[in-house]
Short mmCIF file of C-alpha atoms in Angstrom, two decimals:
data_model
loop_
_atom_site.label_atom_id
_atom_site.label_comp_id
_atom_site.label_asym_id
_atom_site.label_seq_id
_atom_site.Cartn_x
_atom_site.Cartn_y
_atom_site.Cartn_z
CA MET A 1 0.00 0.00 0.00
CA GLY A 2 2.99 2.35 0.25
CA ASN A 3 4.36 4.41 3.06
CA LEU A 4 2.57 7.70 3.41
CA PHE A 5 3.51 9.83 6.34
CA PHE A 6 2.98 13.32 7.62
CA VAL A 7 5.88 15.18 9.17
CA THR A 8 5.10 18.05 11.47
CA LYS A 9 6.76 19.75 14.42
CA ASN A 10 3.43 19.66 16.20
CA LYS A 11 3.18 16.20 17.84
CA TYR A 12 -0.55 16.63 18.39
CA LEU A 13 -1.21 17.15 14.66
CA SER A 14 1.07 14.26 13.79
CA LYS A 15 -0.95 11.93 16.02
CA ILE A 16 -4.21 13.16 14.47
CA PHE A 17 -2.93 12.39 10.97
CA GLN A 18 -1.79 8.91 12.01
CA GLU A 19 -5.26 8.15 13.35
CA LEU A 20 -6.90 9.73 10.31
CA ARG A 21 -4.84 7.51 8.03
CA LYS A 22 -6.01 4.39 9.91
CA LEU A 23 -9.65 5.48 9.64
CA LEU A 24 -9.29 6.25 5.93
CA LYS A 25 -7.92 2.76 5.28
CA LYS A 26 -11.01 1.23 6.93
CA LEU A 27 -13.34 3.58 5.05
CA ILE A 28 -11.70 2.75 1.74
CA LEU A 29 -12.15 -0.99 2.32
CA LEU A 30 -15.86 -0.43 2.97
CA GLN A 31 -16.36 2.00 0.08
CA ASN A 32 -14.66 -0.25 -2.48
CA GLN A 33 -17.50 -2.74 -2.12
CA PHE A 34 -19.91 -0.17 -3.61
CA LEU A 35 -17.81 1.90 -6.03
CA GLU A 36 -17.19 1.34 -9.74
CA VAL A 37 -13.66 2.78 -9.49
CA PRO A 38 -12.01 1.52 -6.31
CA LEU A 39 -10.45 4.06 -3.97
CA ASN A 40 -7.00 3.62 -2.54
CA ILE A 41 -5.04 5.34 0.19
CA TYR A 42 -3.31 7.63 -2.31
CA ASN A 43 -6.36 9.24 -3.92
CA VAL A 44 -7.97 9.86 -0.52
CA TYR A 45 -5.13 10.60 1.88
CA LEU A 46 -2.60 12.32 -0.41
CA PRO A 47 -4.86 15.28 -1.37
CA LEU A 48 -5.68 15.75 2.30
CA LYS A 49 -2.00 15.58 3.22
CA ILE A 50 -1.05 18.15 0.57
CA CYS A 51 -3.89 20.41 1.67
CA PHE A 52 -2.61 20.47 5.26
CA MET A 53 1.06 20.69 4.29
CA THR A 54 0.38 23.85 2.33
CA ASN A 55 0.04 26.64 4.86
CA ASN A 56 -1.29 29.09 2.32
CA PRO A 57 -3.69 27.78 -0.37
CA LYS A 58 -3.57 31.11 -2.25
CA LYS A 59 0.20 30.87 -2.46
CA LYS A 60 -0.06 27.26 -3.69
CA LEU A 61 -2.52 28.30 -6.41
CA ARG A 62 -0.28 31.22 -7.38
CA TYR A 63 2.69 28.86 -7.84
CA ASP A 64 0.55 26.29 -9.69
CA LYS A 65 -0.54 28.97 -12.16
CA ALA A 66 3.02 30.24 -12.55
CA TYR A 67 4.32 26.75 -13.37
CA LEU A 68 1.44 26.24 -15.83
CA ARG A 69 2.31 29.54 -17.53
CA MET A 70 5.92 28.35 -17.81
CA ALA A 71 4.72 25.08 -19.35
CA LYS A 72 2.60 27.05 -21.83
CA GLU A 73 5.56 29.23 -22.77
CA TRP A 74 7.75 26.13 -23.14
CA GLY A 75 5.10 24.61 -25.43
CA ASN A 76 5.53 27.58 -27.76
CA LEU A 77 8.98 26.14 -28.64
CA SER A 78 7.28 23.16 -30.30
CA TYR A 79 7.47 22.86 -34.10
CA CYS A 80 4.08 21.14 -34.16
CA GLU A 81 1.42 23.13 -35.99
CA ARG A 82 -1.76 21.38 -34.79
CA LYS A 83 -1.17 21.59 -31.04
CA LYS A 84 1.69 23.07 -29.03
CA VAL A 85 1.99 21.39 -25.64
CA GLY A 86 4.49 22.12 -22.88
CA ALA A 87 5.35 20.31 -19.65
CA ILE A 88 7.33 21.16 -16.50
CA ILE A 89 8.25 18.70 -13.75
CA VAL A 90 8.68 20.22 -10.29
CA LYS A 91 10.10 18.49 -7.22
CA ASP A 92 10.76 20.11 -3.86
CA ASN A 93 9.86 23.53 -5.33
CA MET A 94 12.49 23.20 -8.08
CA ILE A 95 12.01 22.61 -11.79
CA ILE A 96 13.83 19.36 -12.56
CA SER A 97 12.74 18.93 -16.17
CA ASP A 98 10.82 20.42 -19.06
CA GLY A 99 9.55 19.23 -22.40
CA TYR A 100 7.39 20.05 -25.38
CA ASN A 101 5.84 17.91 -28.08
CA GLY A 102 8.08 17.27 -31.05
CA THR A 103 10.12 14.79 -33.01
CA PRO A 104 12.93 12.71 -31.45
CA SER A 105 16.52 13.99 -31.54
CA GLY A 106 18.06 13.76 -34.97
CA PHE A 107 14.74 13.83 -36.85
CA GLU A 108 13.42 16.72 -38.93
CA ASN A 109 11.51 19.31 -36.91
CA CYS A 110 8.24 18.66 -38.71
CA CYS A 111 5.48 17.00 -36.70
CA GLU A 112 2.74 16.73 -39.35
CA ASP A 113 2.68 15.04 -42.74
CA ASP A 114 1.27 16.48 -46.00
CA HIS A 115 -2.29 15.55 -44.90
CA ASP A 116 -1.94 17.50 -41.61
CA THR A 117 -1.82 14.25 -39.61
CA THR A 118 0.62 14.01 -36.71
CA LYS A 119 3.48 11.63 -37.47
CA TRP A 120 3.44 8.49 -35.35
CA TYR A 121 6.88 9.07 -33.85
CA VAL A 122 6.18 12.53 -32.41
CA LEU A 123 6.84 12.55 -28.66
CA HIS A 124 4.38 14.18 -26.29
CA ALA A 125 5.55 16.96 -23.96
CA GLU A 126 5.24 14.91 -20.77
CA ALA A 127 7.10 11.96 -22.32
CA ASN A 128 9.93 14.31 -23.34
CA ALA A 129 10.11 15.77 -19.82
CA ILE A 130 10.13 12.32 -18.16
CA LEU A 131 12.78 11.04 -20.59
CA LYS A 132 15.00 14.03 -19.78
CA VAL A 133 14.80 13.12 -16.10
CA ALA A 134 15.67 9.50 -16.95
CA ARG A 135 18.89 10.71 -18.60
CA SER A 136 19.82 12.85 -15.58
CA THR A 137 20.67 12.19 -11.95
CA GLN A 138 17.21 13.36 -10.84
CA SER A 139 14.13 11.30 -10.04
CA CYS A 140 10.44 12.02 -10.68
CA GLN A 141 9.44 10.24 -7.46
CA ASP A 142 6.85 12.40 -5.61
CA ALA A 143 7.13 15.20 -8.19
CA THR A 144 4.38 17.33 -9.76
CA LEU A 145 3.87 17.47 -13.52
CA TYR A 146 2.50 20.73 -14.93
CA ILE A 147 1.18 20.32 -18.46
CA THR A 148 -0.87 22.49 -20.78
CA LEU A 149 -3.04 19.57 -22.03
CA SER A 150 -4.24 16.61 -19.95
CA PRO A 151 -2.21 13.46 -20.65
CA CYS A 152 -3.22 10.71 -23.07
CA LYS A 153 -3.51 7.11 -21.89
CA ASP A 154 0.00 6.13 -23.04
CA CYS A 155 1.65 9.08 -21.30
CA SER A 156 -0.43 8.42 -18.18
CA LYS A 157 1.28 5.05 -17.84
CA LEU A 158 4.68 6.77 -18.03
CA ILE A 159 3.61 9.35 -15.45
CA HIS A 160 2.48 6.68 -13.01
CA GLN A 161 5.57 4.50 -13.51
CA ALA A 162 7.88 7.51 -13.11
CA GLY A 163 6.50 8.04 -9.58
CA ILE A 164 4.85 11.41 -10.26
CA THR A 165 2.19 11.90 -7.58
CA ARG A 166 0.42 15.01 -8.86
CA VAL A 167 -0.57 16.28 -12.31
CA VAL A 168 -1.82 19.81 -12.93
CA PHE A 169 -3.13 20.64 -16.39
CA ASN A 170 -4.79 23.57 -18.13
CA GLU A 171 -6.88 22.18 -21.01
CA LYS A 172 -8.67 18.82 -21.17
CA TYR A 173 -7.69 16.39 -23.94
CA SER A 174 -10.64 14.97 -25.91
CA ASP A 175 -9.99 11.43 -24.59
CA THR A 176 -10.09 11.50 -20.78
CA SER A 177 -9.08 7.86 -20.27
CA GLY A 178 -5.55 9.01 -19.37
CA VAL A 179 -6.85 11.13 -16.50
CA ASP A 180 -9.18 8.29 -15.43
CA PHE A 181 -6.21 5.92 -15.32
CA LEU A 182 -4.14 8.33 -13.21
CA LEU A 183 -6.97 8.79 -10.71
CA LYS A 184 -7.41 5.02 -10.44
CA ALA A 185 -3.63 4.70 -9.91
CA GLY A 186 -3.79 7.20 -7.04
CA VAL A 187 -2.18 10.15 -8.79
CA MET A 188 -3.72 13.47 -7.80
CA VAL A 189 -5.02 15.28 -10.90
CA GLU A 190 -6.16 18.92 -11.00
CA GLN A 191 -7.36 21.16 -13.79
CA ILE A 192 -6.49 24.83 -13.34
CA GLN A 193 -7.66 27.44 -15.83
CA LEU A 194 -5.24 30.19 -16.78
#
């Protein structure tokens, strides 16, 4: 089930969160008997944990919007004509990676064919950002992905396997099965309008 914990200097609050976690586990077991999409400790406890860890929700929203604006600006670097998508990965309040949709290294910077169809080998922004981290000394574990367009189902698998625990996006992709998968996997997903 994973080790979720809450660190606080206040021992009273720490004890409350330990008890809350135990109660949530019991509630989840009961709820899963009646729900179509089963709950797990991550998609119930993690949002609560993040909510209490953030002392100032307005400040959190301000930073979320700032990172989304950076992702949007990064997406403008894409050579794709149909859709320009940008992604930023943030861990411990630091940007550890970025990416935009485009062709792999060494290929021509043309994403669409003569019929205005996206070429099959074009990489999505979030895949590019995750692959950059894979080539570095960093890790995506417990990071937040900021992306201008909600992830597709293939990229959602990469996001989950990379250990990203939160995804913030601006626009919704036409196929929402990627977001549905992330929620089922326990990744926190939020849409924030710019």
